[in-house]
Each structure stands twice: as structure tokens, then as C-alpha cells.
mmCIF file of C-alpha atoms in Angstrom:
data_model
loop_
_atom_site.group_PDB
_atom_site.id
_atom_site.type_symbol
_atom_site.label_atom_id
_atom_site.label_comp_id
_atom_site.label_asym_id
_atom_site.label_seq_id
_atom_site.Cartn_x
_atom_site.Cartn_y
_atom_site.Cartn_z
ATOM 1 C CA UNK A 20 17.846 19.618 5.354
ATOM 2 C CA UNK A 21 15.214 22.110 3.656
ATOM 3 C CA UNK A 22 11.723 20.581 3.480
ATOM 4 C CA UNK A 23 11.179 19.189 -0.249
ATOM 5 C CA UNK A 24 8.752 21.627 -1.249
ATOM 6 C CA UNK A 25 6.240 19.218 -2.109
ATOM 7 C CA UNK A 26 5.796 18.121 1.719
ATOM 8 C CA UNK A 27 5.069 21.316 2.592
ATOM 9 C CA UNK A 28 2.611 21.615 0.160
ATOM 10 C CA UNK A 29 0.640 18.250 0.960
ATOM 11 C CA UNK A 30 0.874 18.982 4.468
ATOM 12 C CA UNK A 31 -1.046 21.938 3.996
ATOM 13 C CA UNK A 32 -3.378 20.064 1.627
ATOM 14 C CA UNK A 33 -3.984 17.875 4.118
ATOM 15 C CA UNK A 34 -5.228 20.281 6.720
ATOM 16 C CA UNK A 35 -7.454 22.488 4.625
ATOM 17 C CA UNK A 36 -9.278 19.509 3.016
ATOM 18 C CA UNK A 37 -9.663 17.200 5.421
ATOM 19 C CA UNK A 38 -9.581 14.836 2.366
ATOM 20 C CA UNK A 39 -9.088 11.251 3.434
ATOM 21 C CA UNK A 40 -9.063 7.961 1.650
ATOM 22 C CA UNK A 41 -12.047 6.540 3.131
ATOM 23 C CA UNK A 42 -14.050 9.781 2.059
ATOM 24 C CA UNK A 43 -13.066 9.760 -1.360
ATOM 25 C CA UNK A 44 -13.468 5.729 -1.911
ATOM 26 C CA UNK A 45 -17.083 6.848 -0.394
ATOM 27 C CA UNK A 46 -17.916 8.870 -3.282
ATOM 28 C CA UNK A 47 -16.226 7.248 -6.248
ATOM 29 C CA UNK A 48 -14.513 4.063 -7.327
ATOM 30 C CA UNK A 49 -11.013 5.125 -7.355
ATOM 31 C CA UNK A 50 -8.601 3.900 -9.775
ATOM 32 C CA UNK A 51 -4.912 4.849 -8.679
ATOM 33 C CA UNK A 52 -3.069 4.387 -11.664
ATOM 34 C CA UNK A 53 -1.301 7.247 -13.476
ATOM 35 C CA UNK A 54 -3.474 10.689 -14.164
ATOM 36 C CA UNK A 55 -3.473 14.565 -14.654
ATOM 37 C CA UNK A 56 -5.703 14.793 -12.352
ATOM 38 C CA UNK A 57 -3.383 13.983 -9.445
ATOM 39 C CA UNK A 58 -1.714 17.163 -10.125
ATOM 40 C CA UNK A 59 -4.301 19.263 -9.727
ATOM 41 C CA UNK A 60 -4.562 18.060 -6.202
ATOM 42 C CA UNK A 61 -0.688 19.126 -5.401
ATOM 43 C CA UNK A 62 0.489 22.798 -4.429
ATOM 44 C CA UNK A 63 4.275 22.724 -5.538
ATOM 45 C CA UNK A 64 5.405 26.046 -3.874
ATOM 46 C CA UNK A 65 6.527 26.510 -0.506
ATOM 47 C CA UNK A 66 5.507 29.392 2.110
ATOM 48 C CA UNK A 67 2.563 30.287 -0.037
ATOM 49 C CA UNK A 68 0.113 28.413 1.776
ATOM 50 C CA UNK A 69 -3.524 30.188 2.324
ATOM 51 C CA UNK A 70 -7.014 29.572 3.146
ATOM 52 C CA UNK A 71 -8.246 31.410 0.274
ATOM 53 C CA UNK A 72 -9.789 29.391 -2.352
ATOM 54 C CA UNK A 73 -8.496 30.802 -5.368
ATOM 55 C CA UNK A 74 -4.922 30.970 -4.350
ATOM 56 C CA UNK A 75 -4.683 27.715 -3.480
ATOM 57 C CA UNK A 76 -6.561 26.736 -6.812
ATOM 58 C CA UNK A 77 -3.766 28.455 -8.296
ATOM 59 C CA UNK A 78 -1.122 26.478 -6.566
ATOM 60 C CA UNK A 79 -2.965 23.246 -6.937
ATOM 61 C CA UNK A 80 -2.739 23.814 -11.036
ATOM 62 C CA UNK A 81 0.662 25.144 -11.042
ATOM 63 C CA UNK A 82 2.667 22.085 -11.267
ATOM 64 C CA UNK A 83 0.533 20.628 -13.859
ATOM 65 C CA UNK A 84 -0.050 23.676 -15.609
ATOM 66 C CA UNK A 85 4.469 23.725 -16.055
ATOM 67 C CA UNK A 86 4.133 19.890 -16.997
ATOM 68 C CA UNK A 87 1.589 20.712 -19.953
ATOM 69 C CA UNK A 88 3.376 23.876 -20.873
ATOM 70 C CA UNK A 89 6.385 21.477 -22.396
ATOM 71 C CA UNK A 90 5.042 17.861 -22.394
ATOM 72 C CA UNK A 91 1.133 19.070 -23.371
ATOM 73 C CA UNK A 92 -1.725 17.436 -22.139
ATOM 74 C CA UNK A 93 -1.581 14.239 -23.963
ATOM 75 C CA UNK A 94 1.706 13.474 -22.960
ATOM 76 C CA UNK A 95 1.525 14.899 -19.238
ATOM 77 C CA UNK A 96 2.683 12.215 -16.880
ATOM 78 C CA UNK A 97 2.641 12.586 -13.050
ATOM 79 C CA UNK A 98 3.854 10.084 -10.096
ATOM 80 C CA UNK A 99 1.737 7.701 -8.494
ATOM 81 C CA UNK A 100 1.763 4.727 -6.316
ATOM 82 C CA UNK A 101 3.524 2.254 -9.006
ATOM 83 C CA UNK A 102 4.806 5.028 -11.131
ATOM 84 C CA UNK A 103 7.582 7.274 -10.180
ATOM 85 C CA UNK A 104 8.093 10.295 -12.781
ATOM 86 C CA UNK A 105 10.238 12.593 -12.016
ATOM 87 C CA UNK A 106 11.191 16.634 -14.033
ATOM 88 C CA UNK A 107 14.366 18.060 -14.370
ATOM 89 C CA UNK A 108 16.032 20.627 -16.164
ATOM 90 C CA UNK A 109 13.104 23.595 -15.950
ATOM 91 C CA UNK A 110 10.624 20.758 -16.931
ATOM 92 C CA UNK A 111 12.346 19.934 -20.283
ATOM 93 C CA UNK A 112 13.372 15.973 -19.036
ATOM 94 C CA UNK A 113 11.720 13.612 -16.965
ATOM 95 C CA UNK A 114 12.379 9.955 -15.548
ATOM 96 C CA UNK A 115 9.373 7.765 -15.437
ATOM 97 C CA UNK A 116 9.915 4.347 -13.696
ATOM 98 C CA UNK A 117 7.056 2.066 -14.289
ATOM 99 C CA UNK A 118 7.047 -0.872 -11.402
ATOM 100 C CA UNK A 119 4.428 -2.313 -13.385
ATOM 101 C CA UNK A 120 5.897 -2.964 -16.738
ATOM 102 C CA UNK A 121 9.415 -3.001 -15.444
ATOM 103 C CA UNK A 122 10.978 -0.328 -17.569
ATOM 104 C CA UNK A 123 12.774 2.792 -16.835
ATOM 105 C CA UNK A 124 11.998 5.793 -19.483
ATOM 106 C CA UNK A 125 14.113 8.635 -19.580
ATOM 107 C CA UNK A 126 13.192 11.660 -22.287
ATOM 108 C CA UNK A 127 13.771 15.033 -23.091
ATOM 109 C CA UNK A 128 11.956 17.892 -25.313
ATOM 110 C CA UNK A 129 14.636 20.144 -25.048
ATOM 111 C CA UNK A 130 15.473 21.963 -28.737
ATOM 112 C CA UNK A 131 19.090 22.449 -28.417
ATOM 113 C CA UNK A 132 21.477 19.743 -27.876
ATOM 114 C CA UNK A 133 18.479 17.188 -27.054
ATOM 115 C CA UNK A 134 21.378 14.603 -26.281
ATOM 116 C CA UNK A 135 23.467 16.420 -23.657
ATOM 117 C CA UNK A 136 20.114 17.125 -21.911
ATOM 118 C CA UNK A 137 19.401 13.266 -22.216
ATOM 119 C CA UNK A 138 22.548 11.908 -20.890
ATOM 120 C CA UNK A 139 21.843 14.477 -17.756
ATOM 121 C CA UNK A 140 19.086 13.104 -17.354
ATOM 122 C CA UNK A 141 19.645 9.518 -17.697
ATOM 123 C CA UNK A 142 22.475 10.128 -14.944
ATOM 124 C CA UNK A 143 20.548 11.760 -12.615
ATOM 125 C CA UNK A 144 17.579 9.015 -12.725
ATOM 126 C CA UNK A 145 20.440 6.189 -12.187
ATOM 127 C CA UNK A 146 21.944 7.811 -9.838
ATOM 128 C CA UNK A 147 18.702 9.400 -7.627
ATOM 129 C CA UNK A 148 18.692 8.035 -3.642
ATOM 130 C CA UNK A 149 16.839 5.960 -1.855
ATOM 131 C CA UNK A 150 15.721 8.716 0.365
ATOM 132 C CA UNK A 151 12.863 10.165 -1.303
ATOM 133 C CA UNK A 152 12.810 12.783 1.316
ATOM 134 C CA UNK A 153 15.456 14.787 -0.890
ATOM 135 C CA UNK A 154 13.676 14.879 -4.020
ATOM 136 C CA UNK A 155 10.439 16.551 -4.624
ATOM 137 C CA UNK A 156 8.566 14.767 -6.899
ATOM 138 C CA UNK A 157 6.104 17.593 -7.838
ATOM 139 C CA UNK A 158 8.564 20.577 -9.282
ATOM 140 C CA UNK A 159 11.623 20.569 -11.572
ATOM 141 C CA UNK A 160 13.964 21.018 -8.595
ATOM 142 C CA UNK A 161 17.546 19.457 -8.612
ATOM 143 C CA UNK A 162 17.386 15.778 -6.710
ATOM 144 C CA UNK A 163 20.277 15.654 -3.933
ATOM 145 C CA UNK A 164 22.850 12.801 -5.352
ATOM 146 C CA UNK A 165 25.269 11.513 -2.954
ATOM 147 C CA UNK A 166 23.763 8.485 -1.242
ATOM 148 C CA UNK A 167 23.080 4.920 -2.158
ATOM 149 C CA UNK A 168 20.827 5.146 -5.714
ATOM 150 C CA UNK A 169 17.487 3.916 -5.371
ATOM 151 C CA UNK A 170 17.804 1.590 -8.386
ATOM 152 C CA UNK A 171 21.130 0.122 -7.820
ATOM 153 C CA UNK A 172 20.778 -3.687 -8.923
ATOM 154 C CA UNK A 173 17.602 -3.220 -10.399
ATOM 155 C CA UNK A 174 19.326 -2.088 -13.422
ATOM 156 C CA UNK A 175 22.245 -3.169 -15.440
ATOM 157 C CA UNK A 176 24.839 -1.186 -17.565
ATOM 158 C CA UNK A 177 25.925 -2.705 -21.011
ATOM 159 C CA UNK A 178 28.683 -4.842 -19.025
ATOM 160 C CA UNK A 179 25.926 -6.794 -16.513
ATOM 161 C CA UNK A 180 26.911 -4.284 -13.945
ATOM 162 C CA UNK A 181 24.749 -2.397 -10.904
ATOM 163 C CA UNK A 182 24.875 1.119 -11.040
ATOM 164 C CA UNK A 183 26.843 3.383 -7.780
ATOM 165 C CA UNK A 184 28.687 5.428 -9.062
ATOM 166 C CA UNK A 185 28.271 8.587 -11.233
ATOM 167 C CA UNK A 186 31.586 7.055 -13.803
ATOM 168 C CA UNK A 187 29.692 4.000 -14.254
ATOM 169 C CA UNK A 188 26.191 6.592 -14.559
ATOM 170 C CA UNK A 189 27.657 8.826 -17.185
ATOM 171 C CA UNK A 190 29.379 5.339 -19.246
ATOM 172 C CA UNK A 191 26.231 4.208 -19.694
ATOM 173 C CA UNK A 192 24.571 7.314 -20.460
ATOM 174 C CA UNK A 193 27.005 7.373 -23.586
ATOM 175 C CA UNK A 194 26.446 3.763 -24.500
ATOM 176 C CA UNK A 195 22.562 4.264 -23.835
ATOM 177 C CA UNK A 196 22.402 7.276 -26.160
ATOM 178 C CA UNK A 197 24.620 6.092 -29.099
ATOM 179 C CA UNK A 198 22.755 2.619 -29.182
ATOM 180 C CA UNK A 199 19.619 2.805 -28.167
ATOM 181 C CA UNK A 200 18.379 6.506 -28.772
ATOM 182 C CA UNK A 201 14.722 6.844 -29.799
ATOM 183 C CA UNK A 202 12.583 9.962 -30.677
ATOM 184 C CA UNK A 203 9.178 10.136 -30.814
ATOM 185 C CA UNK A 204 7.128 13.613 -32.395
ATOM 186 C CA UNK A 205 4.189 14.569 -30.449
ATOM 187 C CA UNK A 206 2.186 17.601 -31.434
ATOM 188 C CA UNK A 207 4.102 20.619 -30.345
ATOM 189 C CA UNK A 208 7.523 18.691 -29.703
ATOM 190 C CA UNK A 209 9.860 16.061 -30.580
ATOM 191 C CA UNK A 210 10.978 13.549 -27.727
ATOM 192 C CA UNK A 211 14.429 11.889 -27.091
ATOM 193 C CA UNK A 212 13.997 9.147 -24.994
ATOM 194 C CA UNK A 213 15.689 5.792 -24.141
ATOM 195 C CA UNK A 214 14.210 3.011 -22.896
ATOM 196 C CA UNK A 215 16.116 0.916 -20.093
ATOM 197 C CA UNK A 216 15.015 -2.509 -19.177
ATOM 198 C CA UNK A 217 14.802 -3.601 -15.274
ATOM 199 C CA UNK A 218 15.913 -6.941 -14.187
ATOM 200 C CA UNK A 219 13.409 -9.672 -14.065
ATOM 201 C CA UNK A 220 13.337 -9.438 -10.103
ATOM 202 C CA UNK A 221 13.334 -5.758 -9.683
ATOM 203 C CA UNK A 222 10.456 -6.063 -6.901
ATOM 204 C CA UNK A 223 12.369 -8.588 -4.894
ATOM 205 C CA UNK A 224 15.231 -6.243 -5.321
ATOM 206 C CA UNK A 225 13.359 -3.329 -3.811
ATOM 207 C CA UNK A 226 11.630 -5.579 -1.173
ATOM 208 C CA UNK A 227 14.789 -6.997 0.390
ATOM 209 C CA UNK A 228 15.887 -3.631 1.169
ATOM 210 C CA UNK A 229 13.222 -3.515 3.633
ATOM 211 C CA UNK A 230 13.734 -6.992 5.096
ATOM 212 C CA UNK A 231 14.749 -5.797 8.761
ATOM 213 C CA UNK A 232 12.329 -3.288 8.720
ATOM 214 C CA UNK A 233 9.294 -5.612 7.861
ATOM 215 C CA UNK A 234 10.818 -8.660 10.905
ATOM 216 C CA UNK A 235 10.941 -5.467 13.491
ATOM 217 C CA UNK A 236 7.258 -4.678 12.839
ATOM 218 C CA UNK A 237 6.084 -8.192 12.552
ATOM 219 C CA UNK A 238 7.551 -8.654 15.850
ATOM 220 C CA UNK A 239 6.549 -5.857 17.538
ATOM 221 C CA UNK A 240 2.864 -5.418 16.626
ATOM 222 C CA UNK A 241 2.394 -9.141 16.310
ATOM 223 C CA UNK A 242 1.472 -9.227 12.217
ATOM 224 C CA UNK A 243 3.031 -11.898 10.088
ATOM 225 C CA UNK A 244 5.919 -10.872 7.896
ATOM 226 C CA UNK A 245 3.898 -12.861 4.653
ATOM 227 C CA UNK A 246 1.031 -9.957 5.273
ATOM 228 C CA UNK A 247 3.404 -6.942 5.683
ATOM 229 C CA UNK A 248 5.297 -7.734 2.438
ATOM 230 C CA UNK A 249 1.548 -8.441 0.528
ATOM 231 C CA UNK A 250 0.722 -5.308 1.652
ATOM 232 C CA UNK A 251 3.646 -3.821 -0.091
ATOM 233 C CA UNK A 252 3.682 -5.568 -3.273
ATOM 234 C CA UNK A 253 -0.053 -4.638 -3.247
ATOM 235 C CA UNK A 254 -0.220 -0.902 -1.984
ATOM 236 C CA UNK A 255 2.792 0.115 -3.917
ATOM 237 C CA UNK A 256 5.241 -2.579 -5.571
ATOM 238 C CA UNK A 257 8.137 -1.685 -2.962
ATOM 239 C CA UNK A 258 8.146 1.910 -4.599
ATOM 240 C CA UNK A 259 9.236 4.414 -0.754
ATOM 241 C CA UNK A 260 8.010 6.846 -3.565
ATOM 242 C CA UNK A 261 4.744 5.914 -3.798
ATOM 243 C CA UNK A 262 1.857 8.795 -3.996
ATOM 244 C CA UNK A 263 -1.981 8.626 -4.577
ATOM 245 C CA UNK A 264 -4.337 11.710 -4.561
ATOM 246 C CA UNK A 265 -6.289 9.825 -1.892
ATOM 247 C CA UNK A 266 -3.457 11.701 0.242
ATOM 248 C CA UNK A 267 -1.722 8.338 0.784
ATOM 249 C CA UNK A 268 2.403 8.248 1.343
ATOM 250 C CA UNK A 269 4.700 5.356 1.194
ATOM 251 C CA UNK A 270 5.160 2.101 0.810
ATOM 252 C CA UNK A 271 2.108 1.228 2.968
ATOM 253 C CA UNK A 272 0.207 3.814 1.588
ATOM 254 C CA UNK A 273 -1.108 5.301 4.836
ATOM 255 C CA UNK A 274 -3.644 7.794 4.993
ATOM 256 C CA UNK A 275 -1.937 10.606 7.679
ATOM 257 C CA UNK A 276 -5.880 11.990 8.771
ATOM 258 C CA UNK A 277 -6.852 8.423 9.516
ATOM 259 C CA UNK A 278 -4.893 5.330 9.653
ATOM 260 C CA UNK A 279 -2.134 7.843 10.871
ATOM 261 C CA UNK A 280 -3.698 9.773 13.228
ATOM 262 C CA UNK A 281 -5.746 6.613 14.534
ATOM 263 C CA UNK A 282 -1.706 5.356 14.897
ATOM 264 C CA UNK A 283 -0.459 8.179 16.351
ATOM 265 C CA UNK A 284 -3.174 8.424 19.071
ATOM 266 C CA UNK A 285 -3.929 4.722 19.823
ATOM 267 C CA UNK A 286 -0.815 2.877 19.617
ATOM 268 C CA UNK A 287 2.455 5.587 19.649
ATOM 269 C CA UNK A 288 0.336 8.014 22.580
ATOM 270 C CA UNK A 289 1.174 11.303 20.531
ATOM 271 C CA UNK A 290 -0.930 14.016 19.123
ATOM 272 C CA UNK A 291 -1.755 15.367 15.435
ATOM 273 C CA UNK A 292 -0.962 12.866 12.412
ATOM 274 C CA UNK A 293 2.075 11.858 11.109
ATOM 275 C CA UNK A 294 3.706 14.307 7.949
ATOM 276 C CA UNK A 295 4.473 13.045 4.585
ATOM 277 C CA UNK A 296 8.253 13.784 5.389
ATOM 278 C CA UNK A 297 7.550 10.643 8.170
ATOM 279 C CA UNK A 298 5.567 8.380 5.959
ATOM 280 C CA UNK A 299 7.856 9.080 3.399
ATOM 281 C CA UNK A 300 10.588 7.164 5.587
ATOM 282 C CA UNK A 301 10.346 3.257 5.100
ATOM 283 C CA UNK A 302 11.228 2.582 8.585
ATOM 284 C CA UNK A 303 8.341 4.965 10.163
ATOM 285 C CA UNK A 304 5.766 3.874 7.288
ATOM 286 C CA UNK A 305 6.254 0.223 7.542
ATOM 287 C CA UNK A 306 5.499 0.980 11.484
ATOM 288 C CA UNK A 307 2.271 2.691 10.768
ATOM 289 C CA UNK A 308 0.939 0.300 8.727
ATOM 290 C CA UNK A 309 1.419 -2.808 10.275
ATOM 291 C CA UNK A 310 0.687 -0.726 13.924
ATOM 292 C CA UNK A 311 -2.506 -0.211 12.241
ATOM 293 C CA UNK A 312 -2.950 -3.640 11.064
ATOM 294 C CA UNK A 313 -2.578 -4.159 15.281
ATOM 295 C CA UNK A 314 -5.972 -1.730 15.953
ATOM 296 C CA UNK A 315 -7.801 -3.542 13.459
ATOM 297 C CA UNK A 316 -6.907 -6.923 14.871
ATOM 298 C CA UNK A 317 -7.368 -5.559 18.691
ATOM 299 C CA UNK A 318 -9.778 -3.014 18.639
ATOM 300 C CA UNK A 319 -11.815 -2.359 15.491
ATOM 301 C CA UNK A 320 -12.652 -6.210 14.345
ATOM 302 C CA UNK A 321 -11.665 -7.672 17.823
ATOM 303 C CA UNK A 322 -14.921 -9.209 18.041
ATOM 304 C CA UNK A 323 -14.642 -11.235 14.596
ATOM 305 C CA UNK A 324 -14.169 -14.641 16.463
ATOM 306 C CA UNK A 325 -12.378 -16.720 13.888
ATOM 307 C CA UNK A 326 -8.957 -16.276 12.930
ATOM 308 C CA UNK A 327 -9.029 -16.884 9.368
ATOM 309 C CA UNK A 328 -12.105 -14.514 9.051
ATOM 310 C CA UNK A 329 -10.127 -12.014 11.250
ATOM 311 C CA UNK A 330 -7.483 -11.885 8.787
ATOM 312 C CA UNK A 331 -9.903 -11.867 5.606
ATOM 313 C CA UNK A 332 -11.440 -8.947 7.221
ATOM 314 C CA UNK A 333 -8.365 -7.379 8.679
ATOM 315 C CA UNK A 334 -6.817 -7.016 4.964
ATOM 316 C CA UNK A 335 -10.441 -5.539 3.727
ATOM 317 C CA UNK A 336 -10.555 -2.847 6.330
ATOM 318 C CA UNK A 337 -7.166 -1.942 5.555
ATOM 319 C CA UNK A 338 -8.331 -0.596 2.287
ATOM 320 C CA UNK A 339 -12.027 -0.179 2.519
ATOM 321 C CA UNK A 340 -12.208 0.748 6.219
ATOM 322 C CA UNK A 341 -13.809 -1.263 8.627
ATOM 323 C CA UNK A 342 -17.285 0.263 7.855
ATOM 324 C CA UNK A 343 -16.960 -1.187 4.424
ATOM 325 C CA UNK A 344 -16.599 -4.791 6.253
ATOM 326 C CA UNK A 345 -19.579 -4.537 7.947
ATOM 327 C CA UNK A 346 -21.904 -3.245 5.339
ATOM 328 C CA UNK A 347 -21.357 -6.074 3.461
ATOM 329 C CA UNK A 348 -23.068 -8.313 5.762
ATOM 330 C CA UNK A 349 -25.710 -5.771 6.935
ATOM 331 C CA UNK A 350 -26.399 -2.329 7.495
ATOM 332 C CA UNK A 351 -26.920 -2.424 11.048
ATOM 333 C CA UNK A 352 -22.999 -2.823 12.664
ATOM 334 C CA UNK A 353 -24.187 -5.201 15.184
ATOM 335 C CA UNK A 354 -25.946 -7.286 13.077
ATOM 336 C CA UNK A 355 -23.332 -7.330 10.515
ATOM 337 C CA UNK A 356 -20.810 -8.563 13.067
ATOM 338 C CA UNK A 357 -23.007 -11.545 14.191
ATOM 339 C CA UNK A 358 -23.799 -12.303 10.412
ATOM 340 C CA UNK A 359 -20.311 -12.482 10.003
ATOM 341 C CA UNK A 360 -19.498 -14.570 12.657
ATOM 342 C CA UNK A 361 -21.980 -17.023 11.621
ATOM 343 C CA UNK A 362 -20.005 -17.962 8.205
ATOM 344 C CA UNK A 363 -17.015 -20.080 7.455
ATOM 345 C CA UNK A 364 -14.266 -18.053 6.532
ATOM 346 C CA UNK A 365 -14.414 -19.019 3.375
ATOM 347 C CA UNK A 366 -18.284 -17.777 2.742
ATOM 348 C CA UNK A 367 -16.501 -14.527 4.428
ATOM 349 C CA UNK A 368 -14.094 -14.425 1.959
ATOM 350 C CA UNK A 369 -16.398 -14.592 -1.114
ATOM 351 C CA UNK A 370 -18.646 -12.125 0.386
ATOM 352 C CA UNK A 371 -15.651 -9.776 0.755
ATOM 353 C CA UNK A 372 -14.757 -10.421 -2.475
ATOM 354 C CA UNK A 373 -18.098 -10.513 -4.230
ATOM 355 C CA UNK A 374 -20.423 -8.291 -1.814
ATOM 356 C CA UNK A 375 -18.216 -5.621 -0.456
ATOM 357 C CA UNK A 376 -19.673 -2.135 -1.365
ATOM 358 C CA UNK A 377 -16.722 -1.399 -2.918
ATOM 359 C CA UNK A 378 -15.332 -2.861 -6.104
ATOM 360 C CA UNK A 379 -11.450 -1.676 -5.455
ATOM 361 C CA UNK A 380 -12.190 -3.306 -1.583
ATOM 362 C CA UNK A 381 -12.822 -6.557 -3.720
ATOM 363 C CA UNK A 382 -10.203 -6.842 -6.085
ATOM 364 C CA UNK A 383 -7.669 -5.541 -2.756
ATOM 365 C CA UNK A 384 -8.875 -8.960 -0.621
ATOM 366 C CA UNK A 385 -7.934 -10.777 -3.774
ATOM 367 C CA UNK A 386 -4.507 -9.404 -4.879
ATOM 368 C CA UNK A 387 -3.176 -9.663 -1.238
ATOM 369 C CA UNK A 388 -4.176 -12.841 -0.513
ATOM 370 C CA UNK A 389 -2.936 -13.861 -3.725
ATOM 371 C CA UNK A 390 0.371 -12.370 -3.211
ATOM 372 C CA UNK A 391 0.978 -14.018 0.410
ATOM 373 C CA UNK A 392 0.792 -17.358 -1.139
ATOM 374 C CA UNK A 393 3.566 -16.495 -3.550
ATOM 375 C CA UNK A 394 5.527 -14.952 -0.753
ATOM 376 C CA UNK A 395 5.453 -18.186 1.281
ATOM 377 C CA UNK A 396 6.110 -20.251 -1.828
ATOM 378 C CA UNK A 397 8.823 -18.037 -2.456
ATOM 379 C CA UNK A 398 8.016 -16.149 -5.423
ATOM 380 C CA UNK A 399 7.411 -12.793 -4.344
#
């Protein structure tokens, strides 16, 4: 299978930046949801990859530059970790699934026969595979149909129905479009679009898909399955699509240059970092992350003595690095551990939550915690 043009790209990205999560959380408070700006930070085209600046500038701003050529900048939408958008159709329709709100939007600005391009489009979205190493998120390209669609059961047709097969795709299309058409008249353009509901349970849809995968890990590395799927939930809402412009991938959002490589070299006795293409594969990503979650426990906060405290700090590290742990009980690393060890777990946890240096590190610590309770209460 050819490489999806957009791995090609971030792999290149990768290397000539040297950009990592923990460097750009360093710098600035980063807010991951939807922006422009994460398209700047994305060379679409393959086998044009360079050291020179201003050619790679140029790459970096081509995708977004096609985006705003037809959408314009107001209504520009890229993918991110809880937001999958998708182009088709030289940039004239897009599929935006929003995790989030639980809503699948489907739209077109194309001028002539705005409704066959919709019902294309609506098709394609239903029908796109769970693989997301066959469509590239970050060009118009045609998405490779064939295997099992990524939303099947999280959406119903008009007869309470999952979605397979491209019949049951194009009926609903029809019955989509003759019911529930809407348009919409931005500046330059006027959008077709159709909204389609997910069902209430759409996450625990996408998260039992991943069931074995999750048990393997937590058996294998020694992390509890409650923490793997918190992770999840929290990193990226079960979306294998998931992208941030921290150069994260997946559904565990790992960082290749760091978590990865750390991964790579520590645990799996290999070389280099692990591609997009591998993160981009539940199986391998859930295996990164919670091996990761393993060299925090073992090697990087081994010396946190009580459990609970352990695991407070484990799930802070995870997004805020371990540095960011320690510097929020003193600036000295040494000092900071025996600080630490000196509190209850639950003075560690409000100082994680209250002290931490960064103010995404605190809300993290809360959300995940927050979501293991409802996964062992069963509502997750």
C-alpha cells in the first residue's frame, strides 16, 4: 500500500523540527481543540521533502492555503484529536465528525449539482474504514473503501439500522438529502450540508473495538485496563484518527521523538522512533502508551514510594512529563521527590491539580481520574 501522503509529510516534520510535545507545552499553554493553525504545521505533498526553509514553508501552507481557497478562512476546519474532518472532491466537500458534540456534518460548496456532490460525500464519510492508514487526512485524496466503516453502529439510517454496506450508504444518502438538507451562505459561498446525529453511546461504541487490545497491554506491561481506557477517552475520545500539532498520533496520543523513542529504546530494544503509519495502528499505539506508562512506573517515578501517589503522578507525567511532576514540589529534582514523598496522596493530588506548572497538566490529572471512576462504575 502507497504511504498516505500525509505520513510522509509528518515524518519529515518530525525530523527537521525536532518539535516535541513537552517542548511546545514548555513555551505555551496549549489548547488542542480545532484550529488553522494546525495546518500550517502539515506538508501535504509527498517526495518534496527539503531542508530549505522556504520550501518547506511552502508545503507547510499548502494544505491550508487549498482549504481557504474554497471554504475561506472563517470557515476553514482541520482534524484534530476529537475532531476528524476530512476533503473530498478537489476540496469542494468535507466530513467533519465531532466526538465531542456527537454529530457527524457532511457539506459541500460545490456550484453545480451541490446535491450529487453531497450524497458522494455523505457515502464516502459512512462508509470510510477503520484503518486510518488509507486515508490521508491532510489533502483531498480519494479514501480507500472496502473494509469495515469506521462508524458502523455509531450511526443509524432512517430504519434504526448500522451502516456496512455502500446500498444501505447511498439509501440514506437519498433519504438524508430529501429530508434533512440544510444550506448555509457564508461570504464567498453557499454550503449544503446535513447534519447526522450519533447514537447516545458512540464512545463506548468506538472503545469496545479496542477491548482485546487494551486486556493484552494491561497484561503485558502490568497497567490496569480502568487507566488505559481513561487515557483514551481523555487523549482522544476513542478517535484511531486522532492528530494534534504537538506531533502526537493516535488514540494514545504519543509523541514519536519522546514517549516513542523513549519506547522504542527502553522497553521494545530497537532504534529511531516509531512513524505515524505505526502510531496510527491501534494495536501498536495502545502498546506504546501503556509501555510507556511501564517506564514511568519503573524507571522515571520509581522512587515515588506510595502507590496511590505513584499513580497520581504516573497520569501527570504522561501529559506534562515527569519534569513537570517534580517542579511542582520544588525546583531541585531531589528535593522535589522527597517533598513528594512526604504527602498523603491526596495533598499530592491537589498539588498536581492546583500547583503543577502547567494548567493543561492540571485539568489532565482531573479528567482522567474522573473518567476511571466512571469506567469502573460502568459508565464509560
Amino acid at each position: 500500500m502507497k504511504k498516505p501522503a500525509l505520513l510522509v509529510a509528518l515524518s519529515a516534520l518530525l525530523t527537521l523540527s525536532g518539535c516535541s510535545r513537552e517542548f511546545v507545552e514548555s513555551m505555551y499553554d496549549v489548547d488542542y481543540t480545532t484550529t488553522n493553525r494546525f495546518a500550517n504545521n502539515l506538508a501535504p505533498q509527498p517526495g518534496q521533502l527539503t531542508k530549505d526553509s522556504a520550501a518547506l514553508d511552502q508545503l507547510m501552507n499548502s494544505f491550508s492555503g487549498q482549504v481557504e481557497r474554497y471554504w475561506g478562512e472563517n470557515d476553514a476546519l482541520v482534524a484534530s484529536k476529537r475532531q476528524y474532518v476530512k476533503y473530498t472532491d478537489g476540496y469542494q466537500s468535507r466530513a467533519h465528525v465531532d466526538f465531542e458534540r456527537g454529530v457527524v456534518i457532511v457539506e459541500t460548496v460545490a456550484k453545480t449539482d451541490p446535491t450529487q456532490h453531497l450524497k458522494s460525500a455523505i457515502t464516502t464519510t459512512l462508509l470510510t474504514p477503520e484503518n486510518p492508514a488509507g486515508v490521508d487526512l491532510y489533502s483531498d485524496s480519494a479514501i480507500e473503501l472496502g473494509d469495515k466503516p469506521f462508524l458502523y453502529g455509531q450511526i443509524l439510517d432512517n430504519e434504526k439500522q448500522p451502516i456496512e454496506w455502500s446500498w444501505r450508504a447511498n439509501r440514506f444518502a437519498d433519504h438524508l438529502i430529501a429530508t434533512q438538507l440544510k444550506k448555509r451562505a457564508e461570504r464567498f459561498h453557499q454550503v449544503y450540508y446535513v447534519e447526522i446525529p450519533m447514537v447516545a453511546d458512540h464512545a463506548d461504541k468506538r472503545g469496545y473495538k479496542y477491548a482485546h487490545i487494551v486486556r493484552d497491554a494491561s497484561r503485558r506491561y502490568g497497567i490496569s485496563e480502568d487507566l488505559i481506557y481513561a487515557i483514551i477517552k481523555t487523549e482522544s475520545s476513542f478517535n484511531p484518527y486522532a492528530v494534534s500539532h504537538a506531533n502526537a498520533y493516535g488514540l494514545m496520543q504519543v509523541v514519536p521523538a519522546t514517549a516513542g523513542a523513549d519506547v522504542f529504546k527502553l522497553v521494545k530494544k530497537r532504534s529511531g522512533e516509531p512513524s505515524p503509519m505505526y502510531l496510527f495502528d491501534p494495536a501498536n499505539n495502545i502498546d506504546t502508551g501503556t509501555a510507556y506508562f511501564y517506564l514511568l512506573r519503573h524507571r522515571y517515578l520509581k522512587a515515588v514510594k506510595d502507590p496511590l501517589s505513584l499513580h497520581y503522578s504516573m497520569i501527570s507525567a504522561y501529559n506534562g512529563g515527569t519534569g513537570g511532576v517534580l517542579k511542582t514540589f520544588h525546583h531541585d529534582r531531589n528535593q522535589a521527590m522527597t517533598n513528594l514523598n512526604r504527602l498523603q496522596p491526596n495533598q499530592v493530588y491537589w498539588a498536581l491539580t492546583h500547583k503543577h506548572p502547567k494548567a493543561e497538566a492540571r485539568r489532565y490529572l482531573q479528567k482522567v481520574t474522573n473518567y476511571q471512576k466512571a469506567f469502573n462504575q460502568g459508565k464509560l
